[in-house]
Amino acid sequence: MDGRCAMFQTYVSCHLWDLVDEGIDEVLGRLKGEAGADGVSVTVACPRVGLLRPHRGVSPRTFRSEGGLQFQPNKDAYAATRLRPVVAEWLRKTNPLAAVAEGCERLGLSLRGRIVGCHSEALASRHEFVAVKDVFGDLHPAWLCPSNPDVREYLRALVSDLSTSYPFAALEIEAASFPPAGGRNWGRETCADLGPTGEWLLGLCFCESCRQAATGEGIDAAAAARSATVLLERALATGEPVPKSVEALVASDQILGDYAAWGVRQVTGLIELLRGACRCRLVVRRAGDRLTTGSDFAAISAHCDALLTSPPEPADEVEPVVQAAVADAGELGKVEVGVSACAPACPDSTTLVRALSTAARLGVRTAVVENYGLLPTRRLDWIKQAARYAVRESE
Ligand SMILES: [Zn+2]
């Protein structure tokens, strides 16, 4: 059913709260009938959200949540980590994921789960010892360090729990990396323009886990921190950006370069660990890169079944990202496309049809269209048209 067959498969991503509020069987029926979906991708772990929902009758109209797990975890699976799973508050004691899995089976829809890995306000605020820490020792309010052993064990347990307890055809994981560089991602304002290199330096994690583990592998983490501090202090004092590009800095400062490269290996190693724990296909969202999130997708692709890549706006700019993903993955069979059907990325049905047909014509066989609960209802028909054209293109 999933990915490898010759026929083009269209998934629609959904949030569990939308399925519950509108009726699980009703929504699944609409996705199959009105959107022509072959499957659904439900978010099972996510960060904080605030969404204005367009569908008539949903209540509350604005859905807000601190995020967390969107299902009831099997607590025993998490015994080896100090991170206690946080279940999203809106679920209380319920577990609609089980009913969604049954509904999908009944309707012949393939089921996927989407995990947002290290981006979690719920966990970072409760367990400060696992949060990413900048060179000044300040904690990231929303991001778990991917090299921290407790974070790694937690994510391993999560993937194992989900892929054991539910009939997922695949788990999609994203943000299993360092946070994207840039002050805004840390929720802080600053006067100084640090420049891309300054933002990059400020984005490097110097938490105790990173320092200890890197030092243990012969990397001089303390010296790397001193280099980063000197450059950042100068930029903050003068208000002038760090002058060199990241590439030039890394080339001229071996210690800093080694430390950053070590971080990249941590991210690849985390995906390898998750692959070992995952009993279904593991798909990794291709977002960020070596410099922005420590994600080396050419290396990561060796440890997953596919890379899920998304075009920038507009949504039909599919070809460049597919080619880039093929360059990373080494083969077309390991590339999937994620497309937003929301405005402004997707202003009309033609854009969506073109996005999926282009993907199909290039040889891609799986697309994930986002996101049911955010889409005006009439756009379900856009998905149906796009899916139909893509199937035709793939025959
Ligand atoms: Zn760290």
Short mmCIF file of C-alpha atoms and ligand atoms in Angstrom, two decimals:
data_model
loop_
_atom_site.label_atom_id
_atom_site.label_comp_id
_atom_site.label_asym_id
_atom_site.label_seq_id
_atom_site.Cartn_x
_atom_site.Cartn_y
_atom_site.Cartn_z
CA MET A 1 0.00 0.00 0.00
CA ASP A 2 2.68 2.49 0.94
CA GLY A 3 5.15 4.26 -1.28
CA ARG A 4 6.73 1.43 -3.18
CA CYS A 5 3.87 0.36 -5.36
CA ALA A 6 3.66 1.77 -8.84
CA MET A 7 0.41 3.63 -8.28
CA PHE A 8 0.58 7.16 -6.95
CA GLN A 9 -0.61 7.46 -3.33
CA THR A 10 -2.07 10.63 -1.89
CA TYR A 11 -2.20 11.11 1.86
CA VAL A 12 -3.97 13.94 3.62
CA SER A 13 -2.49 15.08 6.91
CA CYS A 14 -4.89 15.61 9.83
CA HIS A 15 -4.82 16.53 13.46
CA LEU A 16 -6.56 14.20 15.88
CA TRP A 17 -8.51 17.06 17.51
CA ASP A 18 -10.14 17.83 14.15
CA LEU A 19 -11.03 14.17 13.64
CA VAL A 20 -12.56 13.98 17.11
CA ASP A 21 -14.43 17.31 16.91
CA GLU A 22 -15.94 16.56 13.49
CA GLY A 23 -16.43 12.81 14.04
CA ILE A 24 -13.72 10.28 13.23
CA ASP A 25 -15.73 8.11 10.84
CA GLU A 26 -17.28 11.12 9.14
CA VAL A 27 -13.93 12.81 8.49
CA LEU A 28 -12.26 9.60 7.31
CA GLY A 29 -15.21 9.00 4.97
CA ARG A 30 -14.87 12.51 3.54
CA LEU A 31 -11.15 12.15 3.06
CA LYS A 32 -11.70 8.96 1.10
CA GLY A 33 -14.79 10.10 -0.78
CA GLU A 34 -14.50 13.86 -1.22
CA ALA A 35 -10.69 14.19 -1.22
CA GLY A 36 -9.96 10.86 -2.94
CA ALA A 37 -7.24 10.10 -0.39
CA ASP A 38 -5.47 6.75 -0.26
CA GLY A 39 -4.43 7.36 3.31
CA VAL A 40 -4.15 9.77 6.19
CA SER A 41 -1.18 11.08 8.11
CA VAL A 42 -2.12 11.94 11.70
CA THR A 43 0.09 14.00 13.96
CA VAL A 44 0.94 11.95 17.04
CA ALA A 45 3.43 14.27 18.79
CA CYS A 46 3.53 18.00 18.23
CA PRO A 47 4.61 21.35 19.66
CA ARG A 48 2.33 24.18 20.82
CA VAL A 49 -0.41 25.10 18.34
CA GLY A 50 -3.01 27.80 17.83
CA LEU A 51 -5.30 27.33 14.81
CA LEU A 52 -8.32 29.19 13.47
CA ARG A 53 -10.45 26.41 12.03
CA PRO A 54 -12.52 27.07 8.92
CA HIS A 55 -15.05 24.23 9.12
CA ARG A 56 -18.58 25.18 10.09
CA GLY A 57 -19.71 23.88 13.46
CA VAL A 58 -16.31 23.08 14.97
CA SER A 59 -15.94 24.25 18.53
CA PRO A 60 -13.91 25.96 19.77
CA ARG A 61 -13.29 27.85 16.53
CA THR A 62 -9.75 28.59 17.65
CA PHE A 63 -8.00 25.45 18.83
CA ARG A 64 -5.10 26.04 21.18
CA SER A 65 -2.95 23.43 22.83
CA GLU A 66 0.42 23.20 24.57
CA GLY A 67 1.03 20.17 22.35
CA GLY A 68 2.54 16.88 23.50
CA LEU A 69 1.53 13.31 22.68
CA GLN A 70 -1.76 12.92 20.82
CA PHE A 71 -2.30 9.39 22.14
CA GLN A 72 -2.03 7.46 25.41
CA PRO A 73 1.50 6.08 25.58
CA ASN A 74 2.35 2.65 26.89
CA LYS A 75 4.17 3.91 30.00
CA ASP A 76 6.37 0.80 30.29
CA ALA A 77 8.02 1.65 27.00
CA TYR A 78 9.53 4.81 28.52
CA ALA A 79 11.05 3.21 31.62
CA ALA A 80 14.65 3.77 30.50
CA THR A 81 14.43 7.56 30.19
CA ARG A 82 14.01 10.32 32.75
CA LEU A 83 11.72 12.15 30.31
CA ARG A 84 8.12 11.45 31.24
CA PRO A 85 5.84 11.53 28.20
CA VAL A 86 3.39 14.46 28.29
CA VAL A 87 -0.07 13.71 26.88
CA ALA A 88 -1.83 16.70 25.30
CA GLU A 89 -4.29 18.13 27.82
CA TRP A 90 -7.30 18.06 25.47
CA LEU A 91 -7.21 14.23 25.30
CA ARG A 92 -7.73 13.75 29.06
CA LYS A 93 -8.04 9.95 29.38
CA THR A 94 -9.26 9.29 25.84
CA ASN A 95 -7.27 7.66 23.05
CA PRO A 96 -8.92 8.46 19.70
CA LEU A 97 -5.89 7.19 17.77
CA ALA A 98 -7.12 3.63 18.33
CA ALA A 99 -10.52 4.47 16.78
CA VAL A 100 -8.79 6.27 13.89
CA ALA A 101 -6.68 3.17 13.21
CA GLU A 102 -9.83 0.99 13.20
CA GLY A 103 -11.67 3.44 10.97
CA CYS A 104 -8.81 3.49 8.47
CA GLU A 105 -8.74 -0.28 8.37
CA ARG A 106 -12.48 -0.44 7.77
CA LEU A 107 -12.32 2.07 4.91
CA GLY A 108 -9.15 0.70 3.36
CA LEU A 109 -7.19 3.86 4.11
CA SER A 110 -3.48 3.58 4.81
CA LEU A 111 -2.43 5.15 8.13
CA ARG A 112 0.68 7.14 8.90
CA GLY A 113 1.85 8.94 12.02
CA ARG A 114 3.71 12.25 12.09
CA ILE A 115 6.13 12.88 14.94
CA VAL A 116 7.63 16.28 15.64
CA GLY A 117 10.75 15.10 17.46
CA CYS A 118 12.79 17.65 19.41
CA HIS A 119 10.47 20.65 19.13
CA SER A 120 8.37 20.41 22.30
CA GLU A 121 7.49 23.23 24.69
CA ALA A 122 5.72 20.68 26.86
CA LEU A 123 8.90 18.65 27.47
CA ALA A 124 11.46 21.47 27.38
CA SER A 125 9.59 23.40 30.07
CA ARG A 126 9.20 20.37 32.34
CA HIS A 127 12.69 18.96 31.90
CA GLU A 128 15.18 21.82 31.62
CA PHE A 129 18.12 19.41 31.81
CA VAL A 130 17.36 18.18 28.29
CA ALA A 131 16.83 21.55 26.58
CA VAL A 132 19.22 22.94 24.00
CA LYS A 133 21.57 25.47 25.63
CA ASP A 134 23.43 28.25 23.83
CA VAL A 135 27.06 29.19 24.41
CA PHE A 136 25.99 31.72 27.08
CA GLY A 137 24.26 28.92 29.00
CA ASP A 138 20.72 30.08 28.17
CA LEU A 139 18.07 27.42 27.64
CA HIS A 140 15.96 27.07 24.50
CA PRO A 141 12.31 27.32 25.59
CA ALA A 142 11.02 24.77 23.10
CA TRP A 143 13.76 22.47 21.84
CA LEU A 144 15.24 19.24 23.23
CA CYS A 145 18.91 18.53 22.54
CA PRO A 146 19.17 15.62 20.07
CA SER A 147 22.49 14.50 21.56
CA ASN A 148 21.11 14.20 25.11
CA PRO A 149 20.90 10.47 26.00
CA ASP A 150 17.51 10.90 27.70
CA VAL A 151 16.07 12.65 24.64
CA ARG A 152 17.42 9.94 22.37
CA GLU A 153 16.00 7.18 24.54
CA TYR A 154 12.66 9.00 24.80
CA LEU A 155 12.36 9.33 21.01
CA ARG A 156 13.48 5.72 20.55
CA ALA A 157 10.77 4.60 22.98
CA LEU A 158 8.19 6.80 21.26
CA VAL A 159 8.90 5.32 17.82
CA SER A 160 8.94 1.81 19.25
CA ASP A 161 5.69 2.34 21.21
CA LEU A 162 3.83 3.83 18.23
CA SER A 163 5.02 1.31 15.66
CA THR A 164 4.23 -1.59 18.01
CA SER A 165 0.84 -0.41 19.26
CA TYR A 166 -0.75 0.86 16.02
CA PRO A 167 -0.88 -0.43 12.44
CA PHE A 168 1.08 2.42 10.87
CA ALA A 169 2.29 1.95 7.32
CA ALA A 170 4.95 4.56 8.10
CA LEU A 171 6.04 7.04 10.73
CA GLU A 172 7.09 10.46 9.48
CA ILE A 173 9.59 12.20 11.73
CA GLU A 174 10.61 15.83 11.61
CA ALA A 175 12.68 18.16 13.79
CA ALA A 176 14.77 15.25 15.11
CA SER A 177 17.71 17.64 14.95
CA PHE A 178 19.11 20.82 16.42
CA PRO A 179 16.81 23.86 16.25
CA PRO A 180 16.85 26.10 13.19
CA ALA A 181 19.30 28.95 13.80
CA GLY A 182 17.94 32.45 14.33
CA GLY A 183 16.84 34.46 17.36
CA ARG A 184 13.17 34.30 16.47
CA ASN A 185 13.24 30.55 16.86
CA TRP A 186 14.30 31.04 20.45
CA GLY A 187 11.51 33.54 21.02
CA ARG A 188 13.83 36.43 21.80
CA GLU A 189 14.38 39.88 20.37
CA THR A 190 17.71 41.57 19.97
CA CYS A 191 18.97 44.89 18.64
CA ALA A 192 22.24 43.56 17.28
CA ASP A 193 22.34 42.16 13.75
CA LEU A 194 24.53 39.14 14.36
CA GLY A 195 24.46 38.11 10.70
CA PRO A 196 23.87 34.54 9.53
CA THR A 197 27.17 33.39 11.03
CA GLY A 198 26.36 35.01 14.37
CA GLU A 199 22.92 33.38 14.36
CA TRP A 200 24.57 30.07 13.53
CA LEU A 201 27.05 30.41 16.41
CA LEU A 202 24.25 31.36 18.78
CA GLY A 203 22.28 28.34 17.55
CA LEU A 204 25.00 25.81 18.40
CA CYS A 205 24.16 23.70 21.43
CA PHE A 206 26.67 23.78 24.27
CA CYS A 207 24.60 21.86 26.81
CA GLU A 208 26.39 19.58 29.28
CA SER A 209 25.51 16.50 27.19
CA CYS A 210 27.02 17.95 24.04
CA ARG A 211 30.13 19.24 25.81
CA GLN A 212 30.74 15.96 27.66
CA ALA A 213 30.05 13.62 24.77
CA ALA A 214 32.06 15.66 22.26
CA THR A 215 34.98 15.94 24.69
CA GLY A 216 34.81 12.18 25.22
CA GLU A 217 35.27 11.75 21.47
CA GLY A 218 38.35 13.95 21.39
CA ILE A 219 36.65 17.20 20.32
CA ASP A 220 37.77 20.30 22.22
CA ALA A 221 34.31 21.57 23.15
CA ALA A 222 35.67 24.13 25.62
CA ALA A 223 37.86 25.72 22.96
CA ALA A 224 34.96 25.72 20.49
CA ALA A 225 32.82 27.50 23.09
CA ARG A 226 35.59 30.09 23.65
CA SER A 227 35.80 30.80 19.89
CA ALA A 228 32.03 31.18 19.63
CA THR A 229 31.91 33.42 22.70
CA VAL A 230 34.64 35.77 21.42
CA LEU A 231 32.94 36.20 18.05
CA LEU A 232 29.49 36.70 19.56
CA GLU A 233 30.67 39.13 22.26
CA ARG A 234 32.31 41.24 19.57
CA ALA A 235 29.13 41.25 17.45
CA LEU A 236 26.95 42.10 20.46
CA ALA A 237 29.30 44.88 21.60
CA THR A 238 29.66 46.55 18.21
CA GLY A 239 26.27 45.74 16.68
CA GLU A 240 28.17 44.55 13.60
CA PRO A 241 27.46 41.09 12.13
CA VAL A 242 30.08 38.36 12.46
CA PRO A 243 32.00 39.13 9.25
CA LYS A 244 32.80 35.71 7.76
CA SER A 245 30.38 33.27 6.16
CA VAL A 246 29.78 30.08 8.14
CA GLU A 247 31.70 28.09 5.53
CA ALA A 248 34.71 30.42 5.76
CA LEU A 249 34.62 30.40 9.55
CA VAL A 250 34.44 26.61 9.73
CA ALA A 251 37.31 26.35 7.24
CA SER A 252 39.50 28.75 9.23
CA ASP A 253 38.62 27.54 12.73
CA GLN A 254 39.25 23.82 12.82
CA ILE A 255 38.05 23.36 16.40
CA LEU A 256 34.73 25.06 15.78
CA GLY A 257 34.42 23.11 12.53
CA ASP A 258 35.07 19.82 14.34
CA TYR A 259 32.50 20.66 17.00
CA ALA A 260 29.81 21.48 14.42
CA ALA A 261 30.62 18.33 12.43
CA TRP A 262 30.30 16.30 15.63
CA GLY A 263 26.80 17.75 16.11
CA VAL A 264 25.85 16.70 12.58
CA ARG A 265 26.94 13.12 13.37
CA GLN A 266 24.73 13.18 16.48
CA VAL A 267 21.68 13.96 14.36
CA THR A 268 22.49 11.21 11.86
CA GLY A 269 23.10 8.81 14.76
CA LEU A 270 19.72 9.67 16.27
CA ILE A 271 17.92 8.76 13.05
CA GLU A 272 19.89 5.50 12.90
CA LEU A 273 18.76 4.74 16.46
CA LEU A 274 15.12 5.47 15.55
CA ARG A 275 15.34 3.29 12.45
CA GLY A 276 16.41 0.40 14.68
CA ALA A 277 13.35 0.91 16.92
CA CYS A 278 10.78 1.43 14.17
CA ARG A 279 8.69 -1.57 13.10
CA CYS A 280 7.21 0.14 10.08
CA ARG A 281 8.68 2.37 7.39
CA LEU A 282 10.49 5.43 8.73
CA VAL A 283 10.21 8.59 6.67
CA VAL A 284 12.28 11.66 7.58
CA ARG A 285 11.09 15.14 6.66
CA ARG A 286 13.82 16.89 4.70
CA ALA A 287 13.88 20.35 6.28
CA GLY A 288 16.94 22.30 7.36
CA ASP A 289 20.47 21.26 6.44
CA ARG A 290 23.92 20.69 7.93
CA LEU A 291 24.37 24.31 8.88
CA THR A 292 20.89 25.27 10.04
CA THR A 293 19.82 22.16 11.96
CA GLY A 294 22.78 19.80 11.81
CA SER A 295 20.87 17.59 9.35
CA ASP A 296 22.99 15.90 6.69
CA PHE A 297 20.27 14.27 4.61
CA ALA A 298 22.72 12.42 2.38
CA ALA A 299 23.94 10.62 5.51
CA ILE A 300 20.48 10.38 7.09
CA SER A 301 18.97 8.77 3.99
CA ALA A 302 21.04 5.65 4.67
CA HIS A 303 18.99 5.17 7.86
CA CYS A 304 15.44 5.77 6.67
CA ASP A 305 13.04 4.51 4.04
CA ALA A 306 12.32 7.86 2.43
CA LEU A 307 12.90 11.60 2.62
CA LEU A 308 9.74 13.72 2.62
CA THR A 309 10.53 17.01 0.90
CA SER A 310 8.35 20.10 0.52
CA PRO A 311 8.47 22.85 -2.09
CA PRO A 312 8.74 26.43 -0.90
CA GLU A 313 5.92 28.77 -1.91
CA PRO A 314 4.29 28.42 -4.35
CA ALA A 315 3.37 24.79 -3.78
CA ASP A 316 3.97 23.73 -7.38
CA GLU A 317 7.72 24.49 -7.35
CA VAL A 318 8.22 20.77 -6.93
CA GLU A 319 10.96 19.88 -9.37
CA PRO A 320 13.95 21.59 -7.67
CA VAL A 321 13.22 20.08 -4.25
CA VAL A 322 12.65 16.61 -5.71
CA GLN A 323 15.97 16.82 -7.54
CA ALA A 324 17.75 17.98 -4.40
CA ALA A 325 16.16 15.16 -2.39
CA VAL A 326 17.13 12.59 -5.04
CA ALA A 327 20.71 13.88 -4.82
CA ASP A 328 20.59 13.23 -1.06
CA ALA A 329 18.74 9.92 -1.17
CA GLY A 330 20.57 8.51 -4.18
CA GLU A 331 17.35 7.19 -5.70
CA LEU A 332 13.92 8.43 -6.65
CA GLY A 333 12.24 5.54 -4.88
CA LYS A 334 13.20 7.11 -1.54
CA VAL A 335 11.71 10.53 -2.20
CA GLU A 336 8.21 11.67 -1.19
CA VAL A 337 6.62 15.07 -1.57
CA GLY A 338 4.72 17.08 1.04
CA VAL A 339 2.48 19.81 -0.36
CA SER A 340 0.45 22.43 1.46
CA ALA A 341 -3.02 22.99 0.04
CA CYS A 342 -3.37 26.07 2.26
CA ALA A 343 -3.09 29.69 1.16
CA PRO A 344 -0.86 31.47 0.34
CA ALA A 345 1.36 28.57 -0.85
CA CYS A 346 -1.53 27.08 -2.80
CA PRO A 347 -3.83 29.81 -4.16
CA ASP A 348 -5.92 27.63 -6.50
CA SER A 349 -6.68 24.09 -7.60
CA THR A 350 -4.40 24.40 -10.65
CA THR A 351 -1.42 24.88 -8.35
CA LEU A 352 -2.25 21.73 -6.40
CA VAL A 353 -2.90 19.70 -9.55
CA ARG A 354 0.40 20.89 -10.99
CA ALA A 355 2.28 20.10 -7.76
CA LEU A 356 1.12 16.48 -7.57
CA SER A 357 1.28 15.82 -11.34
CA THR A 358 4.82 17.18 -11.48
CA ALA A 359 5.82 14.95 -8.60
CA ALA A 360 4.20 11.95 -10.33
CA ARG A 361 5.79 12.75 -13.68
CA LEU A 362 9.21 12.93 -12.03
CA GLY A 363 8.62 9.44 -10.63
CA VAL A 364 7.58 10.24 -7.06
CA ARG A 365 4.89 7.85 -5.83
CA THR A 366 3.78 9.35 -2.50
CA ALA A 367 2.48 12.80 -1.65
CA VAL A 368 1.22 14.14 1.66
CA VAL A 369 -1.19 17.07 1.35
CA GLU A 370 -1.57 19.39 4.36
CA ASN A 371 -3.85 19.78 6.33
CA TYR A 372 -7.48 18.69 6.62
CA GLY A 373 -8.51 20.83 9.59
CA LEU A 374 -7.02 24.02 8.14
CA LEU A 375 -8.49 23.64 4.68
CA PRO A 376 -11.73 25.24 3.59
CA THR A 377 -14.02 22.30 2.76
CA ARG A 378 -14.19 23.06 -0.96
CA ARG A 379 -10.46 22.40 -1.22
CA LEU A 380 -11.09 18.69 -0.62
CA ASP A 381 -12.19 18.63 -4.23
CA TRP A 382 -8.88 20.21 -5.27
CA ILE A 383 -7.12 17.28 -3.58
CA LYS A 384 -9.34 14.79 -5.38
CA GLN A 385 -8.55 16.35 -8.76
CA ALA A 386 -4.84 16.54 -8.01
CA ALA A 387 -4.74 12.92 -6.82
CA ARG A 388 -6.58 11.77 -9.96
CA TYR A 389 -4.22 13.60 -12.31
CA ALA A 390 -1.19 12.30 -10.41
CA VAL A 391 -2.41 8.69 -10.74
CA ARG A 392 -2.90 9.22 -14.47
CA GLU A 393 0.57 10.73 -14.75
CA SER A 394 2.10 7.76 -12.91
CA GLU A 395 0.49 5.05 -15.06
ZN ZN B 1 23.25 19.79 23.45
#
